[in-house]
Amino acid sequence: MIESPLVPTTDTEKPRKKSRRPWTFDRISFVLVFLVLPLALFLVFVVWPFIQAFWYSLTDWSGFTPDMNFVGLENYQKLLDDNIFMTSLRNNIYLAIVVPFVTVVLAFALATMITVGGSSYGATRGLKGSSFYRVISFFPYTIPAIVIGLIWAQMFDPSNGLINGVLTGIGLDGFESFPWLGDTRTAMPVSMFVIIWGFVGFYMVLFVAAIKSVPGELYDAARIDGAGRLRTAFSVTLPLIRDNVQTAYIYLGILALDAFVYMAALNPGGGPENSTLVMPQRLLVTAFEKGQFGLASAMGVVMAIATLVFAAIVFTVNRLLGGRQEGVRR
């Protein structure tokens, strides 16, 4: 009987163990420059200051003397009893709920129109003049945040502001001398509008870059199957740029949990009945006006924890939605 050449006649050899690469000078220098050095900088300038802040939050340090006494969780108990701080925390939560959602929705809608929202016939393309829309939408992001806040504060001025002037000019006399930033009903919505206006353009460009990386064959296939623009946006575009949306949402949430620059420019005192007061504003007053750095450090720790919780929620929701979509595809 002739043995087939495809069948091995000898015992199979054990797989060889992968030999480790020797630690040459180039490899060591690469690890030192691109791993050890960034990690050391992160530990020194991010992790260590946070540890220091947490330690100071457990003391009664005034910030201007070397003396401090350990008080445990007393500062955190004071925060729970501080109605003004709790109001600022609620304001930051409102911002973290509204600002990322509205900004991402508007940015995604604009990016979709600019890239794939054009004619339903021929090659997939955006609206006419999409480059012009892209430049105009991105322009607000090139302006510093403090300048944006000051400009809009002047535009919403009750006496000489452009907004009231335009509204009264078209016959809406009820807006004559209307205090947009001085009324509890409108102060926070106006502040949210200013923040969203400043960031929609940037995240639109981010989404445009992500959508450009989606293969055009997918849009052609969706069009052949009879999918409209809205269905294509939610069934093709959004799932494929989900990671970009997640990144944008987290960054906007971090911004909303801070929002110091915008609020300080629009309403330095926290607005009517503290309706626009945010945690950084309260922290600044507590630390530098009242000289209570231990209590202010506790506020900073609460802000950091709120940011981590927000990021964890976004990651969890994205994971659940992604898993559901993968299950549907299977």
mmCIF file of C-alpha atoms in Angstrom:
data_model
loop_
_atom_site.group_PDB
_atom_site.id
_atom_site.type_symbol
_atom_site.label_atom_id
_atom_site.label_comp_id
_atom_site.label_asym_id
_atom_site.label_seq_id
_atom_site.Cartn_x
_atom_site.Cartn_y
_atom_site.Cartn_z
ATOM 1 C CA MET A 1 0.000 0.000 0.000
ATOM 2 C CA ILE A 2 1.406 3.360 -1.038
ATOM 3 C CA GLU A 3 1.324 5.949 1.684
ATOM 4 C CA SER A 4 -0.153 9.233 0.755
ATOM 5 C CA PRO A 5 2.397 12.072 0.816
ATOM 6 C CA LEU A 6 -0.156 14.251 2.566
ATOM 7 C CA VAL A 7 -0.308 11.989 5.607
ATOM 8 C CA PRO A 8 2.605 12.462 7.978
ATOM 9 C CA THR A 9 4.425 9.227 8.748
ATOM 10 C CA THR A 10 6.366 10.551 11.715
ATOM 11 C CA ASP A 11 5.204 11.743 15.074
ATOM 12 C CA THR A 12 3.997 15.295 15.128
ATOM 13 C CA GLU A 13 6.526 17.623 16.619
ATOM 14 C CA LYS A 14 5.631 19.647 19.638
ATOM 15 C CA PRO A 15 5.083 23.328 18.877
ATOM 16 C CA ARG A 16 8.121 25.353 19.580
ATOM 17 C CA LYS A 17 7.960 27.923 22.305
ATOM 18 C CA LYS A 18 8.174 31.472 21.083
ATOM 19 C CA SER A 19 11.551 32.857 21.868
ATOM 20 C CA ARG A 20 11.538 36.142 23.692
ATOM 21 C CA ARG A 21 13.105 39.079 21.992
ATOM 22 C CA PRO A 22 16.296 40.215 23.651
ATOM 23 C CA TRP A 23 16.272 43.535 25.480
ATOM 24 C CA THR A 24 18.344 45.547 23.060
ATOM 25 C CA PHE A 25 19.182 49.217 23.503
ATOM 26 C CA ASP A 26 16.564 50.228 20.922
ATOM 27 C CA ARG A 27 13.826 48.248 22.676
ATOM 28 C CA ILE A 28 14.733 49.581 26.109
ATOM 29 C CA SER A 29 14.855 53.173 24.868
ATOM 30 C CA PHE A 30 11.483 52.717 23.122
ATOM 31 C CA VAL A 31 9.855 51.428 26.327
ATOM 32 C CA LEU A 32 11.395 54.230 28.398
ATOM 33 C CA VAL A 33 10.311 57.010 26.036
ATOM 34 C CA PHE A 34 6.839 55.791 25.025
ATOM 35 C CA LEU A 35 5.718 53.908 28.145
ATOM 36 C CA VAL A 36 7.675 54.724 31.300
ATOM 37 C CA LEU A 37 7.967 58.482 30.714
ATOM 38 C CA PRO A 38 4.257 59.087 29.887
ATOM 39 C CA LEU A 39 3.235 56.856 32.794
ATOM 40 C CA ALA A 40 5.520 58.784 35.143
ATOM 41 C CA LEU A 41 4.126 62.123 33.951
ATOM 42 C CA PHE A 42 0.572 60.831 34.380
ATOM 43 C CA LEU A 43 1.296 59.659 37.915
ATOM 44 C CA VAL A 44 3.009 62.917 38.891
ATOM 45 C CA PHE A 45 0.616 65.410 37.326
ATOM 46 C CA VAL A 46 -2.729 63.539 37.482
ATOM 47 C CA VAL A 47 -2.803 60.741 40.035
ATOM 48 C CA TRP A 48 -0.662 62.377 42.740
ATOM 49 C CA PRO A 49 -2.577 65.709 42.754
ATOM 50 C CA PHE A 50 -5.829 63.773 43.074
ATOM 51 C CA ILE A 51 -4.418 61.849 46.046
ATOM 52 C CA GLN A 52 -3.306 65.134 47.605
ATOM 53 C CA ALA A 53 -6.748 66.662 47.039
ATOM 54 C CA PHE A 54 -8.403 63.688 48.705
ATOM 55 C CA TRP A 55 -6.063 64.016 51.685
ATOM 56 C CA TYR A 56 -6.720 67.751 51.997
ATOM 57 C CA SER A 57 -10.473 67.030 51.865
ATOM 58 C CA LEU A 58 -10.052 65.102 55.113
ATOM 59 C CA THR A 59 -8.502 68.094 56.897
ATOM 60 C CA ASP A 60 -9.462 71.624 57.920
ATOM 61 C CA TRP A 61 -6.618 73.223 55.944
ATOM 62 C CA SER A 62 -7.156 76.916 55.293
ATOM 63 C CA GLY A 63 -4.836 76.966 52.294
ATOM 64 C CA PHE A 64 -2.675 79.799 53.619
ATOM 65 C CA THR A 65 -0.977 78.188 56.642
ATOM 66 C CA PRO A 66 1.020 74.964 57.027
ATOM 67 C CA ASP A 67 -1.177 73.850 59.927
ATOM 68 C CA MET A 68 -4.005 71.406 59.306
ATOM 69 C CA ASN A 69 -6.024 69.028 61.440
ATOM 70 C CA PHE A 70 -7.478 65.703 60.372
ATOM 71 C CA VAL A 71 -11.289 65.890 60.468
ATOM 72 C CA GLY A 72 -12.223 62.739 58.555
ATOM 73 C CA LEU A 73 -15.435 62.909 56.564
ATOM 74 C CA GLU A 74 -16.649 66.081 58.254
ATOM 75 C CA ASN A 75 -16.162 68.160 55.104
ATOM 76 C CA TYR A 76 -18.318 65.763 53.086
ATOM 77 C CA GLN A 77 -21.031 65.990 55.732
ATOM 78 C CA LYS A 78 -20.878 69.779 55.429
ATOM 79 C CA LEU A 79 -21.401 69.475 51.681
ATOM 80 C CA LEU A 80 -24.543 67.432 52.223
ATOM 81 C CA ASP A 81 -25.854 70.148 54.544
ATOM 82 C CA ASP A 82 -24.818 72.980 52.194
ATOM 83 C CA ASN A 83 -27.928 73.903 50.213
ATOM 84 C CA ILE A 84 -25.987 76.160 47.853
ATOM 85 C CA PHE A 85 -23.509 73.412 46.938
ATOM 86 C CA MET A 86 -26.313 70.900 46.437
ATOM 87 C CA THR A 87 -28.012 73.403 44.136
ATOM 88 C CA SER A 88 -24.804 73.744 42.121
ATOM 89 C CA LEU A 89 -24.531 69.941 41.940
ATOM 90 C CA ARG A 90 -28.076 69.705 40.582
ATOM 91 C CA ASN A 91 -27.276 72.398 38.016
ATOM 92 C CA ASN A 92 -24.249 70.425 36.844
ATOM 93 C CA ILE A 93 -26.387 67.299 36.555
ATOM 94 C CA TYR A 94 -28.917 69.196 34.428
ATOM 95 C CA LEU A 95 -26.082 70.365 32.195
ATOM 96 C CA ALA A 96 -24.658 66.839 31.948
ATOM 97 C CA ILE A 97 -28.052 65.513 30.859
ATOM 98 C CA VAL A 98 -29.036 68.185 28.330
ATOM 99 C CA VAL A 99 -25.829 69.596 26.823
ATOM 100 C CA PRO A 100 -24.205 66.323 25.588
ATOM 101 C CA PHE A 101 -27.467 64.941 24.227
ATOM 102 C CA VAL A 102 -28.525 68.059 22.305
ATOM 103 C CA THR A 103 -24.993 68.761 21.045
ATOM 104 C CA VAL A 104 -24.437 65.207 19.799
ATOM 105 C CA VAL A 105 -27.865 65.068 18.112
ATOM 106 C CA LEU A 106 -27.366 68.387 16.319
ATOM 107 C CA ALA A 107 -23.772 67.592 15.367
ATOM 108 C CA PHE A 108 -24.748 64.163 14.036
ATOM 109 C CA ALA A 109 -27.640 65.612 12.036
ATOM 110 C CA LEU A 110 -25.440 68.311 10.482
ATOM 111 C CA ALA A 111 -22.640 65.840 9.743
ATOM 112 C CA THR A 112 -25.082 63.459 8.067
ATOM 113 C CA MET A 113 -26.512 66.201 5.857
ATOM 114 C CA ILE A 114 -23.039 67.399 4.887
ATOM 115 C CA THR A 115 -21.714 63.949 3.970
ATOM 116 C CA VAL A 116 -24.575 61.688 2.823
ATOM 117 C CA GLY A 117 -27.688 63.865 2.898
ATOM 118 C CA GLY A 118 -27.618 64.968 -0.716
ATOM 119 C CA SER A 119 -29.466 63.722 -3.757
ATOM 120 C CA SER A 120 -30.998 60.231 -3.644
ATOM 121 C CA TYR A 121 -29.742 59.556 -7.186
ATOM 122 C CA GLY A 122 -26.207 58.923 -8.351
ATOM 123 C CA ALA A 123 -23.190 58.753 -6.082
ATOM 124 C CA THR A 124 -23.655 59.250 -2.351
ATOM 125 C CA ARG A 125 -22.799 62.834 -1.477
ATOM 126 C CA GLY A 126 -23.765 65.664 0.835
ATOM 127 C CA LEU A 127 -25.828 68.769 0.324
ATOM 128 C CA LYS A 128 -24.778 71.450 -2.141
ATOM 129 C CA GLY A 129 -22.327 73.878 -0.611
ATOM 130 C CA SER A 130 -21.486 71.464 2.202
ATOM 131 C CA SER A 131 -17.962 72.896 2.525
ATOM 132 C CA PHE A 132 -19.419 76.312 3.253
ATOM 133 C CA TYR A 133 -21.702 74.864 5.936
ATOM 134 C CA ARG A 134 -18.755 73.029 7.456
ATOM 135 C CA VAL A 135 -16.667 76.190 7.779
ATOM 136 C CA ILE A 136 -19.531 78.268 9.177
ATOM 137 C CA SER A 137 -20.481 75.604 11.707
ATOM 138 C CA PHE A 138 -16.888 75.138 12.888
ATOM 139 C CA PHE A 139 -16.205 78.862 13.264
ATOM 140 C CA PRO A 140 -17.625 79.249 16.825
ATOM 141 C CA TYR A 141 -15.165 76.632 18.128
ATOM 142 C CA THR A 142 -12.239 78.825 17.067
ATOM 143 C CA ILE A 143 -13.378 81.533 19.517
ATOM 144 C CA PRO A 144 -12.173 81.195 23.147
ATOM 145 C CA ALA A 145 -14.880 80.135 25.583
ATOM 146 C CA ILE A 146 -14.564 83.278 27.700
ATOM 147 C CA VAL A 147 -15.052 85.453 24.598
ATOM 148 C CA ILE A 148 -18.136 83.446 23.589
ATOM 149 C CA GLY A 149 -19.611 83.902 27.050
ATOM 150 C CA LEU A 150 -18.959 87.656 27.110
ATOM 151 C CA ILE A 151 -20.345 88.168 23.597
ATOM 152 C CA TRP A 152 -23.572 86.323 24.336
ATOM 153 C CA ALA A 153 -23.906 88.072 27.694
ATOM 154 C CA GLN A 154 -23.934 91.363 25.810
ATOM 155 C CA MET A 155 -26.392 90.026 23.232
ATOM 156 C CA PHE A 156 -28.789 88.955 26.002
ATOM 157 C CA ASP A 157 -28.438 92.256 27.848
ATOM 158 C CA PRO A 158 -31.955 93.414 28.799
ATOM 159 C CA SER A 159 -31.384 97.077 27.908
ATOM 160 C CA ASN A 160 -29.031 97.186 24.943
ATOM 161 C CA GLY A 161 -28.880 93.545 23.850
ATOM 162 C CA LEU A 162 -29.316 92.483 20.240
ATOM 163 C CA ILE A 163 -31.772 89.696 21.084
ATOM 164 C CA ASN A 164 -34.348 91.971 22.708
ATOM 165 C CA GLY A 165 -33.809 94.570 20.016
ATOM 166 C CA VAL A 166 -34.616 92.075 17.243
ATOM 167 C CA LEU A 167 -37.628 90.611 19.063
ATOM 168 C CA THR A 168 -39.139 94.001 19.832
ATOM 169 C CA GLY A 169 -38.346 95.125 16.296
ATOM 170 C CA ILE A 170 -40.606 92.415 14.856
ATOM 171 C CA GLY A 171 -43.463 93.382 17.157
ATOM 172 C CA LEU A 172 -42.904 91.195 20.232
ATOM 173 C CA ASP A 173 -43.198 93.983 22.773
ATOM 174 C CA GLY A 174 -43.256 91.538 25.682
ATOM 175 C CA PHE A 175 -39.479 91.068 25.288
ATOM 176 C CA GLU A 176 -38.663 94.723 25.815
ATOM 177 C CA SER A 177 -36.009 94.830 28.563
ATOM 178 C CA PHE A 178 -36.552 91.113 29.217
ATOM 179 C CA PRO A 179 -33.778 89.799 31.551
ATOM 180 C CA TRP A 180 -32.793 86.561 29.842
ATOM 181 C CA LEU A 181 -29.938 85.881 32.267
ATOM 182 C CA GLY A 182 -31.747 87.427 35.226
ATOM 183 C CA ASP A 183 -34.879 85.308 35.176
ATOM 184 C CA THR A 184 -34.949 81.891 36.820
ATOM 185 C CA ARG A 185 -37.073 80.537 33.958
ATOM 186 C CA THR A 186 -34.593 81.394 31.203
ATOM 187 C CA ALA A 187 -31.154 81.736 32.807
ATOM 188 C CA MET A 188 -30.214 78.048 32.624
ATOM 189 C CA PRO A 189 -31.735 77.366 29.155
ATOM 190 C CA VAL A 190 -29.901 80.401 27.761
ATOM 191 C CA SER A 191 -26.633 79.219 29.314
ATOM 192 C CA MET A 192 -27.127 75.769 27.810
ATOM 193 C CA PHE A 193 -27.805 77.320 24.414
ATOM 194 C CA VAL A 194 -24.523 79.246 24.527
ATOM 195 C CA ILE A 195 -22.499 76.134 25.415
ATOM 196 C CA ILE A 196 -24.186 74.060 22.705
ATOM 197 C CA TRP A 197 -23.680 76.821 20.137
ATOM 198 C CA GLY A 198 -19.963 76.839 20.891
ATOM 199 C CA PHE A 199 -19.423 73.091 20.478
ATOM 200 C CA VAL A 200 -21.813 71.836 17.786
ATOM 201 C CA GLY A 201 -19.420 72.778 14.988
ATOM 202 C CA PHE A 202 -16.428 70.958 16.430
ATOM 203 C CA TYR A 203 -18.264 67.698 16.995
ATOM 204 C CA MET A 204 -19.906 68.017 13.600
ATOM 205 C CA VAL A 205 -16.440 68.013 12.032
ATOM 206 C CA LEU A 206 -15.501 65.030 14.223
ATOM 207 C CA PHE A 207 -18.521 63.097 12.977
ATOM 208 C CA VAL A 208 -17.883 64.159 9.382
ATOM 209 C CA ALA A 209 -14.406 62.616 9.569
ATOM 210 C CA ALA A 210 -15.881 59.427 11.031
ATOM 211 C CA ILE A 211 -18.627 59.176 8.392
ATOM 212 C CA LYS A 212 -16.062 59.692 5.609
ATOM 213 C CA SER A 213 -14.386 56.454 6.740
ATOM 214 C CA VAL A 214 -17.594 54.425 6.225
ATOM 215 C CA PRO A 215 -17.450 52.483 2.938
ATOM 216 C CA GLY A 216 -19.715 54.015 0.329
ATOM 217 C CA GLU A 217 -20.912 50.536 -0.744
ATOM 218 C CA LEU A 218 -22.913 50.293 2.485
ATOM 219 C CA TYR A 219 -24.873 53.429 1.630
ATOM 220 C CA ASP A 220 -25.421 52.188 -1.913
ATOM 221 C CA ALA A 221 -26.730 48.885 -0.592
ATOM 222 C CA ALA A 222 -29.049 50.642 1.867
ATOM 223 C CA ARG A 223 -30.362 52.832 -0.945
ATOM 224 C CA ILE A 224 -31.018 49.794 -3.145
ATOM 225 C CA ASP A 225 -32.943 48.176 -0.284
ATOM 226 C CA GLY A 226 -35.183 51.230 -0.165
ATOM 227 C CA ALA A 227 -33.896 52.787 3.061
ATOM 228 C CA GLY A 228 -34.586 56.487 3.408
ATOM 229 C CA ARG A 229 -32.220 59.077 4.819
ATOM 230 C CA LEU A 230 -33.481 58.701 8.386
ATOM 231 C CA ARG A 231 -33.330 54.902 8.312
ATOM 232 C CA THR A 232 -29.859 55.005 6.767
ATOM 233 C CA ALA A 233 -28.645 57.405 9.439
ATOM 234 C CA PHE A 234 -29.820 55.192 12.308
ATOM 235 C CA SER A 235 -29.191 51.768 10.753
ATOM 236 C CA VAL A 236 -25.915 52.372 8.900
ATOM 237 C CA THR A 237 -24.169 55.549 9.987
ATOM 238 C CA LEU A 238 -24.800 55.609 13.718
ATOM 239 C CA PRO A 239 -23.770 51.991 14.461
ATOM 240 C CA LEU A 240 -20.530 52.405 12.514
ATOM 241 C CA ILE A 241 -19.452 55.616 14.276
ATOM 242 C CA ARG A 242 -20.732 54.568 17.703
ATOM 243 C CA ASP A 243 -17.258 54.827 19.263
ATOM 244 C CA ASN A 244 -16.903 58.413 18.040
ATOM 245 C CA VAL A 245 -20.290 59.272 19.490
ATOM 246 C CA GLN A 246 -19.257 57.724 22.799
ATOM 247 C CA THR A 247 -16.045 59.779 22.889
ATOM 248 C CA ALA A 248 -17.943 62.975 22.084
ATOM 249 C CA TYR A 249 -20.536 62.236 24.757
ATOM 250 C CA ILE A 250 -17.893 61.699 27.436
ATOM 251 C CA TYR A 251 -15.984 64.872 26.584
ATOM 252 C CA LEU A 252 -19.181 66.911 26.535
ATOM 253 C CA GLY A 253 -20.209 65.405 29.868
ATOM 254 C CA ILE A 254 -16.884 66.413 31.399
ATOM 255 C CA LEU A 255 -17.409 69.917 30.015
ATOM 256 C CA ALA A 256 -20.933 70.059 31.440
ATOM 257 C CA LEU A 257 -19.732 68.931 34.868
ATOM 258 C CA ASP A 258 -17.321 71.865 34.795
ATOM 259 C CA ALA A 259 -18.787 74.679 32.629
ATOM 260 C CA PHE A 260 -16.958 77.224 34.788
ATOM 261 C CA VAL A 261 -15.778 79.542 32.022
ATOM 262 C CA TYR A 262 -19.184 79.887 30.372
ATOM 263 C CA MET A 263 -21.080 80.364 33.620
ATOM 264 C CA ALA A 264 -18.522 82.819 34.989
ATOM 265 C CA ALA A 265 -18.836 84.912 31.826
ATOM 266 C CA LEU A 266 -22.626 84.765 31.589
ATOM 267 C CA ASN A 267 -23.515 84.967 35.295
ATOM 268 C CA PRO A 268 -20.500 85.474 37.576
ATOM 269 C CA GLY A 269 -22.665 85.488 40.707
ATOM 270 C CA GLY A 270 -24.443 82.237 39.940
ATOM 271 C CA GLY A 271 -27.572 83.697 38.392
ATOM 272 C CA PRO A 272 -30.933 84.473 39.986
ATOM 273 C CA GLU A 273 -31.459 82.250 43.032
ATOM 274 C CA ASN A 274 -28.280 80.361 42.070
ATOM 275 C CA SER A 275 -30.092 78.942 39.051
ATOM 276 C CA THR A 276 -26.878 78.801 36.979
ATOM 277 C CA LEU A 277 -24.373 78.230 39.780
ATOM 278 C CA VAL A 278 -22.036 75.299 39.086
ATOM 279 C CA MET A 279 -19.688 73.417 41.405
ATOM 280 C CA PRO A 280 -16.443 75.091 40.235
ATOM 281 C CA GLN A 281 -17.900 78.511 41.027
ATOM 282 C CA ARG A 282 -18.832 77.385 44.534
ATOM 283 C CA LEU A 283 -15.396 75.777 44.920
ATOM 284 C CA LEU A 284 -13.635 79.007 43.940
ATOM 285 C CA VAL A 285 -15.592 81.059 46.479
ATOM 286 C CA THR A 286 -15.035 78.493 49.237
ATOM 287 C CA ALA A 287 -11.297 78.253 48.648
ATOM 288 C CA PHE A 288 -10.178 81.812 47.907
ATOM 289 C CA GLU A 289 -12.836 83.966 49.541
ATOM 290 C CA LYS A 290 -13.627 81.892 52.615
ATOM 291 C CA GLY A 291 -10.186 80.292 53.011
ATOM 292 C CA GLN A 292 -11.583 76.763 53.412
ATOM 293 C CA PHE A 293 -9.320 74.715 51.170
ATOM 294 C CA GLY A 294 -10.157 71.473 52.935
ATOM 295 C CA LEU A 295 -13.849 71.923 52.161
ATOM 296 C CA ALA A 296 -13.038 73.090 48.641
ATOM 297 C CA SER A 297 -10.915 69.960 48.111
ATOM 298 C CA ALA A 298 -13.930 67.866 49.114
ATOM 299 C CA MET A 299 -15.914 69.648 46.395
ATOM 300 C CA GLY A 300 -13.190 68.807 43.899
ATOM 301 C CA VAL A 301 -13.317 65.147 44.896
ATOM 302 C CA VAL A 302 -17.096 65.139 44.416
ATOM 303 C CA MET A 303 -16.610 66.647 40.940
ATOM 304 C CA ALA A 304 -14.057 63.961 40.048
ATOM 305 C CA ILE A 305 -16.343 61.179 41.261
ATOM 306 C CA ALA A 306 -19.282 62.653 39.331
ATOM 307 C CA THR A 307 -17.134 62.699 36.168
ATOM 308 C CA LEU A 308 -16.080 59.067 36.625
ATOM 309 C CA VAL A 309 -19.682 58.002 37.259
ATOM 310 C CA PHE A 310 -20.838 59.834 34.122
ATOM 311 C CA ALA A 311 -18.126 58.155 32.013
ATOM 312 C CA ALA A 312 -19.024 54.749 33.469
ATOM 313 C CA ILE A 313 -22.709 55.279 32.602
ATOM 314 C CA VAL A 314 -21.848 56.239 29.019
ATOM 315 C CA PHE A 315 -19.555 53.212 28.597
ATOM 316 C CA THR A 316 -22.205 50.903 30.043
ATOM 317 C CA VAL A 317 -24.992 52.229 27.822
ATOM 318 C CA ASN A 318 -22.746 52.024 24.762
ATOM 319 C CA ARG A 319 -21.800 48.443 25.639
ATOM 320 C CA LEU A 320 -25.430 47.415 26.073
ATOM 321 C CA LEU A 321 -26.524 49.032 22.820
ATOM 322 C CA GLY A 322 -23.560 47.552 20.966
ATOM 323 C CA GLY A 323 -24.271 44.083 22.322
ATOM 324 C CA ARG A 324 -27.901 44.356 21.292
ATOM 325 C CA GLN A 325 -26.949 45.356 17.766
ATOM 326 C CA GLU A 326 -24.417 42.519 17.489
ATOM 327 C CA GLY A 327 -27.119 40.108 18.602
ATOM 328 C CA VAL A 328 -29.474 41.379 15.903
ATOM 329 C CA ARG A 329 -26.794 41.013 13.212
ATOM 330 C CA ARG A 330 -26.184 37.406 14.195
#
